[in-house]
Each structure stands twice: as structure tokens, then as C-alpha cells.
PDB file of C-alpha atoms and ligand atoms in Angstrom:
ATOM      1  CA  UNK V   1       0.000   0.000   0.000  1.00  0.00           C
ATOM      2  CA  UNK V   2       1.523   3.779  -0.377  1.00  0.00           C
ATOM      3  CA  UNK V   3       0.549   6.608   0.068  1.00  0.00           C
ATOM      4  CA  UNK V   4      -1.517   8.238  -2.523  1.00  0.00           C
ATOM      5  CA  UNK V   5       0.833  11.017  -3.500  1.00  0.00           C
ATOM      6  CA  UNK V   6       3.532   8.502  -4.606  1.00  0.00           C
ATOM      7  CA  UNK V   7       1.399   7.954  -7.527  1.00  0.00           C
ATOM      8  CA  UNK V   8      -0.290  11.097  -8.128  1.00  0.00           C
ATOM      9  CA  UNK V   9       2.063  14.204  -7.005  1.00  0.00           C
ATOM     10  CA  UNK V  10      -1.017  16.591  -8.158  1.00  0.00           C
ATOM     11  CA  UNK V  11      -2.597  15.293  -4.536  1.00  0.00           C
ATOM     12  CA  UNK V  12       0.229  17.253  -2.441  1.00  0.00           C
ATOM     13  CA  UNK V  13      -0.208  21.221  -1.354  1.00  0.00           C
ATOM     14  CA  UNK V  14       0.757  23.202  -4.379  1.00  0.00           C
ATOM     15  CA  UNK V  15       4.265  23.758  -4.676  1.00  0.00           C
ATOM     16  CA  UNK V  16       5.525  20.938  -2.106  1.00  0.00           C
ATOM     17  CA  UNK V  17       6.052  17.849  -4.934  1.00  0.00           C
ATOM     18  CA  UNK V  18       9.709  16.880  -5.533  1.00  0.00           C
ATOM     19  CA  UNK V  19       8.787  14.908  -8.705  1.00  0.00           C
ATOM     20  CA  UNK V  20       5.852  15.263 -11.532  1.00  0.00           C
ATOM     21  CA  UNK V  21       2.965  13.083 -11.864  1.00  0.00           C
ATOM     22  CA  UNK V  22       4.446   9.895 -10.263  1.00  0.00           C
ATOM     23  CA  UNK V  23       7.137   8.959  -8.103  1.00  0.00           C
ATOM     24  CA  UNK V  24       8.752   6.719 -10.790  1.00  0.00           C
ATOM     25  CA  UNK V  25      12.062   5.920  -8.943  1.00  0.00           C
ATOM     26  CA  UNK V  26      10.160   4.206  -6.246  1.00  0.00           C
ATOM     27  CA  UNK V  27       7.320   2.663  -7.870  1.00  0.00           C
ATOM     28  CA  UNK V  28      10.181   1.302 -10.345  1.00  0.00           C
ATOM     29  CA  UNK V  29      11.694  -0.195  -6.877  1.00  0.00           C
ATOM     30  CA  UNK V  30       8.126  -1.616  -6.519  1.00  0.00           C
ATOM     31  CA  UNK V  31       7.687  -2.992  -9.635  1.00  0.00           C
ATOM     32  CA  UNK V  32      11.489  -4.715 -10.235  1.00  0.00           C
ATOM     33  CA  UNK V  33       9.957  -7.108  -7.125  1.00  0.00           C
ATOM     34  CA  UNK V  34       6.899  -7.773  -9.219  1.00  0.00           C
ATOM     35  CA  UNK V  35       4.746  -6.458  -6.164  1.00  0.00           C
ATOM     36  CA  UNK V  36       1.285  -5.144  -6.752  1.00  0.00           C
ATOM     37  CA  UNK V  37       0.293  -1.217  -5.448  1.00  0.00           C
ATOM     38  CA  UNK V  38      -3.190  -0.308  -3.509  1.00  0.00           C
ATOM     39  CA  UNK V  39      -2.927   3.497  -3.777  1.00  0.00           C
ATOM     40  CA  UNK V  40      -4.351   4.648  -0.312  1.00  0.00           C
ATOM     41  CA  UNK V  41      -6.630   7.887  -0.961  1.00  0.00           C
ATOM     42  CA  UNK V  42      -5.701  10.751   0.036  1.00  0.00           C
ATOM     43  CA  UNK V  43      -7.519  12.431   3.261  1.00  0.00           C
ATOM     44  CA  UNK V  44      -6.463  16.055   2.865  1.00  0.00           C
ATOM     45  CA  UNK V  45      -7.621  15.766  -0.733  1.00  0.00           C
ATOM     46  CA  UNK V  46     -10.130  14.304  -0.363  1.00  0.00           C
ATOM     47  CA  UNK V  47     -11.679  16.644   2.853  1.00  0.00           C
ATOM     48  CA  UNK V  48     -10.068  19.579   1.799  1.00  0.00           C
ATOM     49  CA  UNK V  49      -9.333  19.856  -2.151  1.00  0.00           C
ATOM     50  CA  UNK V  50      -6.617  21.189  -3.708  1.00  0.00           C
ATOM     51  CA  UNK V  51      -6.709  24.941  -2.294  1.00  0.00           C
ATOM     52  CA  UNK V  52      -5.573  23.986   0.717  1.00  0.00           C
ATOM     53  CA  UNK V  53      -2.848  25.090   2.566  1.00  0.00           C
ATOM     54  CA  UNK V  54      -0.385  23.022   4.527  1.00  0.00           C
ATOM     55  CA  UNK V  55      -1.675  21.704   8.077  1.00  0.00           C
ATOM     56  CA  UNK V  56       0.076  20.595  11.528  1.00  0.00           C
ATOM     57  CA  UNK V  57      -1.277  17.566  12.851  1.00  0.00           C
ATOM     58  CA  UNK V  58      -2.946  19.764  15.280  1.00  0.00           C
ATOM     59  CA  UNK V  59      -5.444  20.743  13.376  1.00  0.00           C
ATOM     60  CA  UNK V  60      -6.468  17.252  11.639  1.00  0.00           C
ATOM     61  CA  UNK V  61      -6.701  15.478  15.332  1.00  0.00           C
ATOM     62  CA  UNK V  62     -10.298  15.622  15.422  1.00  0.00           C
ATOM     63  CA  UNK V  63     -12.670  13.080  15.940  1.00  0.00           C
ATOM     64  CA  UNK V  64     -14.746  14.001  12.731  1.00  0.00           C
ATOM     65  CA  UNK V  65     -11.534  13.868  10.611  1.00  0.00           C
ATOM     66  CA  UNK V  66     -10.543  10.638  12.450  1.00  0.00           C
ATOM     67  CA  UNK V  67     -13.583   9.147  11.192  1.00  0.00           C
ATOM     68  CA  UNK V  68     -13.259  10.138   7.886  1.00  0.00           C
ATOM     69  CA  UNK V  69      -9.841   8.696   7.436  1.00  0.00           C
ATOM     70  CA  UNK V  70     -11.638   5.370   8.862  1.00  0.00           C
ATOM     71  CA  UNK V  71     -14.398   5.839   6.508  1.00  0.00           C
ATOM     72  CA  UNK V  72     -12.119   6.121   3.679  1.00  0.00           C
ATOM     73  CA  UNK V  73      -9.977   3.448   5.142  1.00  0.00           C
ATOM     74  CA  UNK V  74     -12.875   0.512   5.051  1.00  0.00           C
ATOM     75  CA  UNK V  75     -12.520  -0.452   1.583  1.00  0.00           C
ATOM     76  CA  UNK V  76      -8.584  -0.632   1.751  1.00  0.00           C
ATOM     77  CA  UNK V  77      -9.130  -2.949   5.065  1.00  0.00           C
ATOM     78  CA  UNK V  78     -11.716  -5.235   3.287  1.00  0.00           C
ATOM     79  CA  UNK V  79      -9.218  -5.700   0.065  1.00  0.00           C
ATOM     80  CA  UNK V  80      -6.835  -6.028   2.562  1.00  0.00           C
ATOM     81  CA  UNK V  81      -8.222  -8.684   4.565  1.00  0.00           C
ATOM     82  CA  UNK V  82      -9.566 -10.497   1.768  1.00  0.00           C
ATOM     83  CA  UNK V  83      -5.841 -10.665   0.040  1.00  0.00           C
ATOM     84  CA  UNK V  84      -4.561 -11.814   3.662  1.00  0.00           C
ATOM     85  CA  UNK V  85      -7.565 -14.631   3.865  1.00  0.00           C
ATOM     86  CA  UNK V  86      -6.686 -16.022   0.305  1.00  0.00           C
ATOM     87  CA  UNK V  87      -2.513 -16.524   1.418  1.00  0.00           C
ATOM     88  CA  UNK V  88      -1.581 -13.639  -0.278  1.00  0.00           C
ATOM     89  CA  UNK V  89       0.812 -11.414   1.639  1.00  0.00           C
ATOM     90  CA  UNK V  90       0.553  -7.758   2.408  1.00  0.00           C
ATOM     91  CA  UNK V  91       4.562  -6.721   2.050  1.00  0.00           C
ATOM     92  CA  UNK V  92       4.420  -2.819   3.899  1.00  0.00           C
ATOM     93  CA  UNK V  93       2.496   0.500   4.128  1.00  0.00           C
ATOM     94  CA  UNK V  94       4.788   3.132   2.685  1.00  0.00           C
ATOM     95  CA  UNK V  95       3.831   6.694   4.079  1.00  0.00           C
ATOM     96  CA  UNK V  96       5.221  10.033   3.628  1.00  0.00           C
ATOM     97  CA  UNK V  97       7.514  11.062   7.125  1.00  0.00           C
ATOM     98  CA  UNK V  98       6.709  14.789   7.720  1.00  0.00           C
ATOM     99  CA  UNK V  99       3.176  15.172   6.274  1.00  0.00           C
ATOM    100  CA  UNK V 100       0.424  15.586   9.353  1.00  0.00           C
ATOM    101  CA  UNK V 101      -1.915  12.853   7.722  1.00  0.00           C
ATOM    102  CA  UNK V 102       0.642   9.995   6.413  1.00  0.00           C
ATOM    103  CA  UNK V 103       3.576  10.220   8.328  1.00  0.00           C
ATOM    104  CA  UNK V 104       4.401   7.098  10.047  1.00  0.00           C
ATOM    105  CA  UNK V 105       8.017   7.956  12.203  1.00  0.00           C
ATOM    106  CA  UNK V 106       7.420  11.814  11.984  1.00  0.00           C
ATOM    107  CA  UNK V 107       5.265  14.218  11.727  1.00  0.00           C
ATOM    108  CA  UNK V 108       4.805  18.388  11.795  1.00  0.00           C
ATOM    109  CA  UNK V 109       3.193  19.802  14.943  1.00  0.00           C
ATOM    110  CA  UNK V 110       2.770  23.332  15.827  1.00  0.00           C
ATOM    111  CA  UNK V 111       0.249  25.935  17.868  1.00  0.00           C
ATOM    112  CA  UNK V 112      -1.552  26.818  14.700  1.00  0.00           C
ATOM    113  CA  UNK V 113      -4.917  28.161  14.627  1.00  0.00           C
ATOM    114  CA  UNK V 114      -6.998  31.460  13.718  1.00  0.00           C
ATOM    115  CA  UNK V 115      -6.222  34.303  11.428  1.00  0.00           C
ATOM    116  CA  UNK V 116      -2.823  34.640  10.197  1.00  0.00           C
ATOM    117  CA  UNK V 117      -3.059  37.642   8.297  1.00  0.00           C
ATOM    118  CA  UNK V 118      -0.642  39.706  10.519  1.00  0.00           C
ATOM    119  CA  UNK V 119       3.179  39.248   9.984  1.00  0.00           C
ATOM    120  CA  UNK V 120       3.923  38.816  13.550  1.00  0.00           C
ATOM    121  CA  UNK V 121       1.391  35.819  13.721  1.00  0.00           C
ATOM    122  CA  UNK V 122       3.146  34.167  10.655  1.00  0.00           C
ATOM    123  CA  UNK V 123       6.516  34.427  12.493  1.00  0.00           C
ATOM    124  CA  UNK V 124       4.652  33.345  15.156  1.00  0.00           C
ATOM    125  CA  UNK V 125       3.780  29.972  13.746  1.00  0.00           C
ATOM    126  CA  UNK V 126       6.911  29.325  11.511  1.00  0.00           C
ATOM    127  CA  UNK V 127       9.005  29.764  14.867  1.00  0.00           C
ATOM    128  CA  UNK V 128       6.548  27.189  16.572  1.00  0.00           C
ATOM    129  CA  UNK V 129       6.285  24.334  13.710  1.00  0.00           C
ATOM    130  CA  UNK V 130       8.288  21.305  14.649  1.00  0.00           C
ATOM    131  CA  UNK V 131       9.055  18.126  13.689  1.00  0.00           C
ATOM    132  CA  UNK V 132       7.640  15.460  16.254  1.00  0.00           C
ATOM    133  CA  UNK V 133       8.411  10.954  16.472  1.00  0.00           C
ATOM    134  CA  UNK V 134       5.171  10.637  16.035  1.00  0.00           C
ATOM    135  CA  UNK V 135       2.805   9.406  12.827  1.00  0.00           C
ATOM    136  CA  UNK V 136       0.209  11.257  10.936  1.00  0.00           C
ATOM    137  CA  UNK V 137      -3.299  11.461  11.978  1.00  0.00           C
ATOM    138  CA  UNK V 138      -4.106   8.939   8.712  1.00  0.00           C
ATOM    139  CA  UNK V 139      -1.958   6.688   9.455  1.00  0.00           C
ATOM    140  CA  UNK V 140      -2.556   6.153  13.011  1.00  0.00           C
ATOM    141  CA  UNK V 141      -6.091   5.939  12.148  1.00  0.00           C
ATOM    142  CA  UNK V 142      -4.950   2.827   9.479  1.00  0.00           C
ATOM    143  CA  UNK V 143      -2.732   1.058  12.205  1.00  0.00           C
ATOM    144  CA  UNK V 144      -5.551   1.228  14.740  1.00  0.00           C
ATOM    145  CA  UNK V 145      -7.919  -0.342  11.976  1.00  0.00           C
ATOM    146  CA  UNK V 146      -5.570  -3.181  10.982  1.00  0.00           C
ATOM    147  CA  UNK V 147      -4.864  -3.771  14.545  1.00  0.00           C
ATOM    148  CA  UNK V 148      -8.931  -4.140  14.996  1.00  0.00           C
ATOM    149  CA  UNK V 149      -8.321  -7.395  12.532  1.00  0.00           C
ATOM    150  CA  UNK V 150      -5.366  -8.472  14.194  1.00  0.00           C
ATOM    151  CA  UNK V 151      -3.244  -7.828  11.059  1.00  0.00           C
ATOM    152  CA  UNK V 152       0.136  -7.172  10.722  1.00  0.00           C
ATOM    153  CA  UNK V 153       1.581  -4.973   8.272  1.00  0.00           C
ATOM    154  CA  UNK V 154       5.183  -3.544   8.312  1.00  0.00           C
ATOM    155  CA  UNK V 155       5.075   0.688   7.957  1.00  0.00           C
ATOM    156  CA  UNK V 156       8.010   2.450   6.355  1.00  0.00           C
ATOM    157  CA  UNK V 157       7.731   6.028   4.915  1.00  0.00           C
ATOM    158  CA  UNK V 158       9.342   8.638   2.225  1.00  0.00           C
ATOM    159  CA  UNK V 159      10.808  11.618   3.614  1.00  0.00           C
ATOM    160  CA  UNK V 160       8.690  14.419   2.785  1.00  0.00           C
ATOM    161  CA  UNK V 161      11.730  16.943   2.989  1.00  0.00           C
ATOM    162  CA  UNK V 162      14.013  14.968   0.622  1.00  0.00           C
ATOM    163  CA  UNK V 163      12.179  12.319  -1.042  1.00  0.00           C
ATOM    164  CA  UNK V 164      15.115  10.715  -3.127  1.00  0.00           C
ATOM    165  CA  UNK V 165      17.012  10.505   0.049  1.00  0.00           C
ATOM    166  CA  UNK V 166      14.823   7.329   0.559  1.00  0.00           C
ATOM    167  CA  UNK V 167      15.332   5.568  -2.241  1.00  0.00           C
ATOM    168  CA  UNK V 168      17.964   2.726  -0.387  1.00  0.00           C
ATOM    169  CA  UNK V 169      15.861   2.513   2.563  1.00  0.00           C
ATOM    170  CA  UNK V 170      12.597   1.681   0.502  1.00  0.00           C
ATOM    171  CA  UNK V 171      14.924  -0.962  -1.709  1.00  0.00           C
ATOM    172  CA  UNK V 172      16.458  -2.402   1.263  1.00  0.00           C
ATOM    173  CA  UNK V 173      12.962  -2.563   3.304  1.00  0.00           C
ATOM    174  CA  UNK V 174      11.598  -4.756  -0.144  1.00  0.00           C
ATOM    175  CA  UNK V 175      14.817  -6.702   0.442  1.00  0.00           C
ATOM    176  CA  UNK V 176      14.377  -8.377   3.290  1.00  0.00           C
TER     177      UNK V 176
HETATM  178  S1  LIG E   1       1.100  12.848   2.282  1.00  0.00           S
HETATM  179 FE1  LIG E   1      -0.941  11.953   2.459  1.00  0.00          FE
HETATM  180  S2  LIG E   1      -2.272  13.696   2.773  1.00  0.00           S
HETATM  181 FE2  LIG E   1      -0.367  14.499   1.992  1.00  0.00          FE
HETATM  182  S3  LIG E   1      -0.678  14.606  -0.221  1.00  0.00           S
HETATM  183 FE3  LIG E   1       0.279  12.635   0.233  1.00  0.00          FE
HETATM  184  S4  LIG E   1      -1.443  11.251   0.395  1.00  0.00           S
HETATM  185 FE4  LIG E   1      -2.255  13.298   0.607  1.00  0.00          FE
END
């Protein structure tokens, strides 16, 4: 499973992509071990368009969003399940580290909230925004569902910040 960005960079706030249209050096990774790909959607697409701007994990941990991710998350589960029932195996979840929704070893965090229209309350929030071990609201959301069926999937992740800085890690997770 990845991360629905990996295959369609158009999903990520404007301007934050590091590659066009898909991430071909790691679905070529992907596809060199003849392993199929369930795109996972994309929550901040999907809840807040493309307009958006870019969130702290603050501001998605909310119970409505938390269902949403869970509502989106179903079908994955019960294609997931039903692979895992017929012998098939599941190899890894492949997030994006960084991102508020999908990272899986860190995430962004900051006191964000209300109008930022004034400079001082843009320094403000820049100074505050920080990286945090911890995963994305998403992805928590997907480990707590595949716990619920006593699954066991492996979770590895892309670094947002420097995407192609990954590259070994993925290849050496696929590997194993
Ligand atoms: S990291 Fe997750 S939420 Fe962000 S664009 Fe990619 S799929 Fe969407």
C-alpha cells in the first residue's frame, strides 16, 4: 500500500512535490519485485481539495476527521483482509515522514490556529512548527484499523523533505 501522493504528485499542497505526476524511482523499486500497489486515498484531498494550505497535525486530530480517514480506510481494510484470507501477503504501508496525515516515524506539529493575516502571527507559527516521532493522523487511524483485525503490516515512509534521500531505505525494506 503507499501513500496516494507517490502515484499522483497533483494530490500534495501546491508547490511541495519533488517529482511530476508519479514517483517513478520508487514505484520502479516496486515494480522490479513484481509487487502489486493499492494506492491509499488521500484524506487532505479528499476533505479539503486542492486549495488547501499546509496543516500541523494539530489541526487534523479531530474526531470528525478521524472518522473520515476510517471511513475512507474501510474499503482498503476489506481488500486487505480479503488478500490476507486467500494466502496472499501484504509486504508494507509506505507513508510520507513529515506530512500531518501519512507520516508514520514523523510528523509536523505546531500551535496553529486562527487568522494569520498579521506578519507577527506568521513568524509566530513558523518559529513554533516542529518536527515530532510521532505518525500522521491517517496513518494512526490505518494502524488502529488493521490492529482491529489483528493484522500485521510492516510501515516504512518517504521523507517528505528529501524524497530521493529514501530511495535505499525503501529498496532495502523490499529486500528483506
Ligand atoms: S502525504 Fe498523504 S495527505 Fe499528503 S498529499 Fe500525500 S497522500 Fe495526501
Amino acid at each position: 500500500m503507499v501513500s496516494h501522493c507517490i502515484l499522483n504528485s497533483n494530490s500534495k499542497v501546491e508547490g511541495l512535490s519533488q517529482y511530476e505526476g508519479i514517483f517513478k524511482e520508487i514505484v520502479d523499486i516496486i515494480y522490479d519485485k513484481g509487487i502489486g500497489v493499492i494506492q491509499l486515498p488521500c484524506p487532505e484531498m479528499t476533505m479539503y481539495g486542492i486549495k488547501r494550505w499546509g496543516h500541523v497535525k494539530e489541526q487534523f486530530d479531530t474526531l470528525f476527521f478521524r472518522e473520515a480517514c476510517k471511513e475512507m480506510l474501510k474499503p482498503i481494510i476489506g481488500q486487505t483482509k480479503s488478500y490476507l484470507d486467500t494466502g496472499y501477503e501484504v509486504v508494507g504501508v509506505v507513508g510520507i515522514d513529515g506530512s500531518p496525515s501519512c507520516g508514520v516515524n514523523f510528523t509536523c506539529s505546531g500551535d496553529w490556529e486562527g487568522d494569520d493575516s498579521s506578519k507577527d502571527d506568521i513568524n509566530h507559527k513558523i518559529k513554533d512548527l516542529k518536527e515530532v516521532s510521532s505518525s500522521g493522523v491517517f496513518m494512526e487511524e490505518l494502524k488502529k484499523y488493521i490492529e482491529e483485525y489483528n493484522i500485521s503490516i510492516p510501515f516504512v515512509a518517504i521523507n517528505e523533505k528529501d524524497v530521493f534521500s529514501s530511495l535505499e531505505s525503501i529498496k532495502n525494506f523490499l529486500n528483506k
